[in-house]
Tab-separated table of C-alpha atoms in Angstrom:
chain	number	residue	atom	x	y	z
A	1	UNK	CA	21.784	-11.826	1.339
A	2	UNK	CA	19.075	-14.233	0.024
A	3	UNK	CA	17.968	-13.417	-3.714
A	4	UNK	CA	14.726	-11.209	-4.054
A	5	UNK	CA	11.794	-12.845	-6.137
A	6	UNK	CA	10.987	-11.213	-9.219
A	7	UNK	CA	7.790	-9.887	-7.933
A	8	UNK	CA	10.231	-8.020	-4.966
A	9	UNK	CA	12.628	-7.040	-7.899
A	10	UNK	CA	10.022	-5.761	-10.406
A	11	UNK	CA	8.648	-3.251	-7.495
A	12	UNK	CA	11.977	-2.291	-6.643
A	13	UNK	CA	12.493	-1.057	-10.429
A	14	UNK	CA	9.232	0.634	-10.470
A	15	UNK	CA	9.427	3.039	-7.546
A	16	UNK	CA	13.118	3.556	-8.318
A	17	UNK	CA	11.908	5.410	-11.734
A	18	UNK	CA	12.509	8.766	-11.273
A	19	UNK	CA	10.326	10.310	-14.044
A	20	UNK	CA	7.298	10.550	-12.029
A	21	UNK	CA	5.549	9.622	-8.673
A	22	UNK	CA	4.029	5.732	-9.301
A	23	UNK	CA	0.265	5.048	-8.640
A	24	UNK	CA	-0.323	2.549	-6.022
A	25	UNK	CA	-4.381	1.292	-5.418
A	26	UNK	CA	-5.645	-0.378	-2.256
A	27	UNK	CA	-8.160	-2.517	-1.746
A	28	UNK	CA	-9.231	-5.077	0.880
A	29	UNK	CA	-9.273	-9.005	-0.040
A	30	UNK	CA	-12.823	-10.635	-0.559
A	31	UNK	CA	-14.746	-6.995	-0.992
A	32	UNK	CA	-16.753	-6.358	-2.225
A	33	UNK	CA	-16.711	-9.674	-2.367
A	34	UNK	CA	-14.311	-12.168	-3.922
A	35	UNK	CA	-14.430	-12.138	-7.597
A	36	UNK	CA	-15.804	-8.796	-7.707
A	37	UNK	CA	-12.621	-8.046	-5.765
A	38	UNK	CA	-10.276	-9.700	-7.982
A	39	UNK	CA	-12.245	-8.020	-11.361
A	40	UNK	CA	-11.702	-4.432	-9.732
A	41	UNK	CA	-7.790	-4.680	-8.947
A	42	UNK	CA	-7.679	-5.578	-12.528
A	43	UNK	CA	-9.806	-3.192	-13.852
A	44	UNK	CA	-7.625	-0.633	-11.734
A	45	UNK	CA	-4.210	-1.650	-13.603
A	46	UNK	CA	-6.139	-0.875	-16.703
A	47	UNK	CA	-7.162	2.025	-15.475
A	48	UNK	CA	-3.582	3.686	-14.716
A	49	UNK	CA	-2.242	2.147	-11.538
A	50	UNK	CA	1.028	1.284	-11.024
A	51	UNK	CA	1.190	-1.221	-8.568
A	52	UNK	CA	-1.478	-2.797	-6.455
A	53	UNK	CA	-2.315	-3.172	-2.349
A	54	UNK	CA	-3.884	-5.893	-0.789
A	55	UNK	CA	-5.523	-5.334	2.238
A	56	UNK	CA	-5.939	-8.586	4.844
A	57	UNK	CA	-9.542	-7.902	6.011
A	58	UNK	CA	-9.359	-7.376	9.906
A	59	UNK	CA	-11.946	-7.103	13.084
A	60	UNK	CA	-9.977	-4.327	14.524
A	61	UNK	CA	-7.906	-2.199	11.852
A	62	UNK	CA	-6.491	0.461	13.761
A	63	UNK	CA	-4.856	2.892	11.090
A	64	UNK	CA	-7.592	2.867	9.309
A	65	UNK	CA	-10.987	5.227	8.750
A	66	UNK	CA	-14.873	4.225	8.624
A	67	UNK	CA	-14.811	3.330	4.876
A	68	UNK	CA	-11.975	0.988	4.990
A	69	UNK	CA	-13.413	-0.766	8.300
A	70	UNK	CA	-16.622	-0.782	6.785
A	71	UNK	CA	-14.891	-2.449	3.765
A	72	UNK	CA	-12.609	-5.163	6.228
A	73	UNK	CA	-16.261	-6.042	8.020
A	74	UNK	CA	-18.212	-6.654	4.825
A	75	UNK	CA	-15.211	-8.960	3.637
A	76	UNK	CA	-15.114	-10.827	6.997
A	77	UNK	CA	-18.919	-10.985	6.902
A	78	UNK	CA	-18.716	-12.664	3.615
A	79	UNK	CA	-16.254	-15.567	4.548
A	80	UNK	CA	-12.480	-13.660	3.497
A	81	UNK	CA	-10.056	-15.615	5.136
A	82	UNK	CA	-6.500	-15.597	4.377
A	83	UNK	CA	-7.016	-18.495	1.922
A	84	UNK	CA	-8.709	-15.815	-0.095
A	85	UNK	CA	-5.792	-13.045	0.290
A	86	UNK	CA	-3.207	-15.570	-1.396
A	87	UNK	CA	-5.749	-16.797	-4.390
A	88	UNK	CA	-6.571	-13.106	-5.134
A	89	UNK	CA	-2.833	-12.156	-5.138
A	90	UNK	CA	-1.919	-15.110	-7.315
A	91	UNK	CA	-5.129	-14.395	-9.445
A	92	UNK	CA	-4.253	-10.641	-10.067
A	93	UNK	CA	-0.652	-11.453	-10.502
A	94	UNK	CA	-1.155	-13.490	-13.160
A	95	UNK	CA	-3.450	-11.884	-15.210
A	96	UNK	CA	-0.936	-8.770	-15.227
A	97	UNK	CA	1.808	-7.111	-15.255
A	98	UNK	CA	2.047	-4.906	-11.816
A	99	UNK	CA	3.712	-5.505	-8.536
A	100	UNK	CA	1.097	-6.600	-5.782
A	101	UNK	CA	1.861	-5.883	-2.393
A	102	UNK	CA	-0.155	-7.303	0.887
A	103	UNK	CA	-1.192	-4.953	3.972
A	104	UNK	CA	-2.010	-6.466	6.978
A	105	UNK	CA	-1.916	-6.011	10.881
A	106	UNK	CA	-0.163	-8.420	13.026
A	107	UNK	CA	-1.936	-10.275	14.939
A	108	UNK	CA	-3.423	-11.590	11.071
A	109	UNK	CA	0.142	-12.902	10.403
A	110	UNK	CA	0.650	-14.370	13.883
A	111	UNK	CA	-2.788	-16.162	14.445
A	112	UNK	CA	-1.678	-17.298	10.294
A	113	UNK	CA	1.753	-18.230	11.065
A	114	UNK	CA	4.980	-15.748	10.769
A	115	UNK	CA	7.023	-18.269	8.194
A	116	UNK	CA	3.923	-19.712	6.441
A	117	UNK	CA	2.571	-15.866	5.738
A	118	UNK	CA	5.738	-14.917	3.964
A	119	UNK	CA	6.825	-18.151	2.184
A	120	UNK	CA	2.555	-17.857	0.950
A	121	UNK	CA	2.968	-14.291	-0.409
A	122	UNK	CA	6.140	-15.436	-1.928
A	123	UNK	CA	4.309	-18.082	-3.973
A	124	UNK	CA	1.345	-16.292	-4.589
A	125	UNK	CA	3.638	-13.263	-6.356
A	126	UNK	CA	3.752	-11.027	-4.223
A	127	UNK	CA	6.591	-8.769	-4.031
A	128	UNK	CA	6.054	-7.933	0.161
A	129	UNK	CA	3.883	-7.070	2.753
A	130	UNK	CA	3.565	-3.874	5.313
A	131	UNK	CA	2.711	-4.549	8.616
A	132	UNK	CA	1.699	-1.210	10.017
A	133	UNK	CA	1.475	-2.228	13.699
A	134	UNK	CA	4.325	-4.333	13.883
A	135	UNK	CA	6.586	-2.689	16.997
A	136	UNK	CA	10.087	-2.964	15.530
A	137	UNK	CA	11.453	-4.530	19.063
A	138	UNK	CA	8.789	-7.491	17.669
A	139	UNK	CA	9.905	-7.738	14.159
A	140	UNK	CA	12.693	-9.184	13.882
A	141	UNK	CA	10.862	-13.155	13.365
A	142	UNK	CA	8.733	-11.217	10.334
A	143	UNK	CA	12.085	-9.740	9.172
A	144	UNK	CA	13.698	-13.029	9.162
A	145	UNK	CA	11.111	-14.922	7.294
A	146	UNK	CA	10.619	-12.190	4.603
A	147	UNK	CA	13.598	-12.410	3.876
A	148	UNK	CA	13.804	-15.739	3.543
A	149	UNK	CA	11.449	-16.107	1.381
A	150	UNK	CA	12.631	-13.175	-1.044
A	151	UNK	CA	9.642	-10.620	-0.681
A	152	UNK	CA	9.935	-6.880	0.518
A	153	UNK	CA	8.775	-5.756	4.368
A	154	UNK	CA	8.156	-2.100	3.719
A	155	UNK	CA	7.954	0.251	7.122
A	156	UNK	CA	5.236	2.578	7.982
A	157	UNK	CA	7.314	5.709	9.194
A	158	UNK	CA	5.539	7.830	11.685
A	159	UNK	CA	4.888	11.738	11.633
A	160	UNK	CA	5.855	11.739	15.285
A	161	UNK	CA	9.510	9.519	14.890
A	162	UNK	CA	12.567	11.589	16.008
A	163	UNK	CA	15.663	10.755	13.967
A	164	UNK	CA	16.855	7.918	15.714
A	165	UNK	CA	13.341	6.353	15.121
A	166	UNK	CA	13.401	7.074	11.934
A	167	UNK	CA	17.069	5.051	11.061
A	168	UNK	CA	16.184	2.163	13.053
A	169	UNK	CA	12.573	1.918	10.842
A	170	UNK	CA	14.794	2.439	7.336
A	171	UNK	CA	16.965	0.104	8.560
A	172	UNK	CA	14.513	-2.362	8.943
A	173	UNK	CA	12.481	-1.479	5.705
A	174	UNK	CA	13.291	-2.960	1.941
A	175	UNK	CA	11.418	-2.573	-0.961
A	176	UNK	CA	10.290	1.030	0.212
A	177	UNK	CA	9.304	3.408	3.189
A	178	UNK	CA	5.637	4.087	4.039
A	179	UNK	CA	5.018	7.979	4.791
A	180	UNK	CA	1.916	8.823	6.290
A	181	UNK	CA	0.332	12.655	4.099
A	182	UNK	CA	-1.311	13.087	7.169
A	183	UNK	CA	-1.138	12.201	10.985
A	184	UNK	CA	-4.723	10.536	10.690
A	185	UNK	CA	-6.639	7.392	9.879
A	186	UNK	CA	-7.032	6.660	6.068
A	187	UNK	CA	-10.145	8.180	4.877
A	188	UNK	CA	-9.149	11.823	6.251
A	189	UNK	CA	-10.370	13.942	3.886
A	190	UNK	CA	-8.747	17.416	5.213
A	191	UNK	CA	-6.270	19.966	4.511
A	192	UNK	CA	-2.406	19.000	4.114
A	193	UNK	CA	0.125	20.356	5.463
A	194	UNK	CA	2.686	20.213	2.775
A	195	UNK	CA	5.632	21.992	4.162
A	196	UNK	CA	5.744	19.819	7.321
A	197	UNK	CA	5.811	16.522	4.601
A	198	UNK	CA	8.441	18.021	2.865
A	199	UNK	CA	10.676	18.822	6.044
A	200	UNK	CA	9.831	14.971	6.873
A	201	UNK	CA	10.903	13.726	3.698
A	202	UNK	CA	13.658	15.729	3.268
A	203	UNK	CA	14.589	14.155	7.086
A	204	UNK	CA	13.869	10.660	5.484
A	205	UNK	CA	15.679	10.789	2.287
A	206	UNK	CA	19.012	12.309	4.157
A	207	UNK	CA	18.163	8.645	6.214
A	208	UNK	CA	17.904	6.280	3.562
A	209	UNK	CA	18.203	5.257	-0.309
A	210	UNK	CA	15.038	3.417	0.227
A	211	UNK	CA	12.146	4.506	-2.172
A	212	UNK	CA	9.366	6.682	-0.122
A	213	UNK	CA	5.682	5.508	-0.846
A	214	UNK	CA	2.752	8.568	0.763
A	215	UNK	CA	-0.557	7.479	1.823
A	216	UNK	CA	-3.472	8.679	4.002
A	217	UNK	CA	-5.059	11.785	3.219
A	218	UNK	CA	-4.506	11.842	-0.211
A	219	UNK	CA	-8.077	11.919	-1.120
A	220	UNK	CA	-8.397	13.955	-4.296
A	221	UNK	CA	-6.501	14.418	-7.487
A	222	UNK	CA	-4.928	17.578	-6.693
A	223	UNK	CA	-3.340	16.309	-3.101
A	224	UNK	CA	-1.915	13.699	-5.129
A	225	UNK	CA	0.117	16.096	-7.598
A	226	UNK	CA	0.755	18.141	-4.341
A	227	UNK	CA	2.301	15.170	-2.905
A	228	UNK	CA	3.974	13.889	-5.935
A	229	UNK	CA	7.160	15.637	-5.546
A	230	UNK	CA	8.404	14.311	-2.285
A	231	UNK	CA	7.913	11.056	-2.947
A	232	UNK	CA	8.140	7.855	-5.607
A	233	UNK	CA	4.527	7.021	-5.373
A	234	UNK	CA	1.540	7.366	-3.398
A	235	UNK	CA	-1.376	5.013	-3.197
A	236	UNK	CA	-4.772	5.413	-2.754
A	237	UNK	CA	-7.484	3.470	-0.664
A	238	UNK	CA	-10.354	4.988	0.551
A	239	UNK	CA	-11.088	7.193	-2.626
A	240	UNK	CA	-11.654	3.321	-3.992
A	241	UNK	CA	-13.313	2.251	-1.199
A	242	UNK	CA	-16.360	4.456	-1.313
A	243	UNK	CA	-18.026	4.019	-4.262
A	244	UNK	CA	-17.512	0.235	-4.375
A	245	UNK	CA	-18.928	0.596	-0.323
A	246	UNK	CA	-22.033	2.952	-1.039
A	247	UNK	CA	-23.258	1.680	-4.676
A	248	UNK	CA	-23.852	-1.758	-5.711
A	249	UNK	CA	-22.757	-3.301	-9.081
A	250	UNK	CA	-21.243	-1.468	-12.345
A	251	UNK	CA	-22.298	1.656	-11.039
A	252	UNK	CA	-19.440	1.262	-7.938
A	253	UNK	CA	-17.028	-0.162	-9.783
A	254	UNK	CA	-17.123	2.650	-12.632
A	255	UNK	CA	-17.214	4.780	-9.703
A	256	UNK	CA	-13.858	3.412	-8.177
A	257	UNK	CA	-12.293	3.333	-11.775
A	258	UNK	CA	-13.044	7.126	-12.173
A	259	UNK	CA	-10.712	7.837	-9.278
A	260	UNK	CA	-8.492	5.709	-10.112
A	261	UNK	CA	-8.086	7.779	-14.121
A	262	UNK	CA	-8.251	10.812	-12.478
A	263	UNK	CA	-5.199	10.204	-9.812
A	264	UNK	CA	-3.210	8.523	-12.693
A	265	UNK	CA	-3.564	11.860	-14.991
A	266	UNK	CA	-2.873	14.104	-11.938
A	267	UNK	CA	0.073	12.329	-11.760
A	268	UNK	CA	1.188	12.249	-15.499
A	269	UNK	CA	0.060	15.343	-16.686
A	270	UNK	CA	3.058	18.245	-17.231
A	271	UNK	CA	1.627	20.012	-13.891
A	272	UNK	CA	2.767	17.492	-11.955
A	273	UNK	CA	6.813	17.260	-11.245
A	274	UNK	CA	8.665	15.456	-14.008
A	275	UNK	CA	11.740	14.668	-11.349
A	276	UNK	CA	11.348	14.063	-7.537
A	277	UNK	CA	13.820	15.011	-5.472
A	278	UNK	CA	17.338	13.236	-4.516
């Protein structure tokens, strides 16, 4: 098995911590636009995140809501290419002390280059990158390279997979297992339904030893702390998103950082679980 890179190996540790769910925040390359980009994801690890997403600014992101679109476009608009994902990886990497993980669809990484994506994460620090989209009967040259170069390919684990779905995605998945709060685009701001994610955890954990990361729909505080006991983190996007999307300048920013300390103390605070479950 080829040797992780300490970016890969430092994540690993983090969302294998059982003390409390870990605080992941999302946000596209190049928005709102480059350096204001690279000043918010570090303005988010002081803020109480965890770990760190970085979104690959696409023309057609199909898992994802108006704000985050919205958010791809303006990047795109602004000149974000994937020259710009790498620097602001290596940027934020270096300037602290958090795993950084990329997001991206697939036809990015293919019009990019399968080997040259994951050998450029690995040297920019990153510890992996989730291709939602990715069919798994198309994954195995992405599967191959990551592992090559040393970095994590997480796997975004459907609501609707039946159980033999669900072992061929774990088996494909390092680093951690992407599980969807709600059956919707990110941005949905609705109710949860938090019985049916803990049956579908419970499913998933009796699957794998993988860590299990929650995302979409966690849009406030509270939903966070709901969701905190099922899983070993969740991460947050669109909650970031808007402010920086609607209001120019400080004004978004402080706006995005406010989110950002209230998830963290919904998630450290005694109300929320001090264990998750085996």
């Amino acid at each position: 098995m080829t040797p992780r890179t300490p970016a890969a190996e430092a994540l690993t540790a983090l969302l294998n911590r059982r003390r409390r769910a870990a605080l992941g925040a999302f946000l596209p390359a190049g928005f709102p636009n480059w350096t204001a980009g690279i000043e918010a994801l570090r303005a988010f690890v002081r803020h109480g995140a965890d770990f760190l997403e970085v979104g690959v600014p696409h023309r057609t992101p199909a898992f994802d809501g108006p704000d985050i679109s919205a958010a791809y476009t303006q990047a795109l608009g602004q000149g974000t290419r994937m020259a710009h994902v790498f620097s602001t990886i290596r940027l934020v990497t270096s300037s602290t002390d958090v795993p950084v993980v990329a997001m991206a669809y697939w036809t990015s990484v293919c019009d990019f280059g399968i080997e040259r994506f994951a050998q450029d994460l690995a040297q920019a620090g990153a510890a992996g990158a989730m291709i939602p989209d990715l069919p798994l009967t198309e994954a195995g040259p992405w599967l191959d390279a990551a592992r090559e170069a040393g970095i994590h390919t997480p796997q975004f684990a459907p609501r609707s997979a039946d159980d033999s779905q669900l072992r061929a995605i774990t088996d494909a998945a390092s680093g951690w297992v992407y599980v969807p709060a709600a059956a919707a685009p990110t941005g949905y701001q609705g109710p949860l339904d938090l019985p049916a994610l803990h049956d579908y955890t419970t499913r998933l954990r009796a699957t794998t030893s993988h860590p299990l990361v929650a995302g979409i729909g966690i849009s406030t505080p509270e939903r966070a702390a709901d969701v905190a006991p099922f899983v070993n983190a969740v991460v947050i996007g669109s909650p970031l998103v808007r402010p920086l999307l609607h209001t120019a300048g400080p004004r978004g920013l402080e706006g995005a950082l406010e989110q950002v300390r209230a998830f963290a103390y919904a998630l450290r605070t005694p109300a929320a679980p001090a264990t998750l479950p085996a």
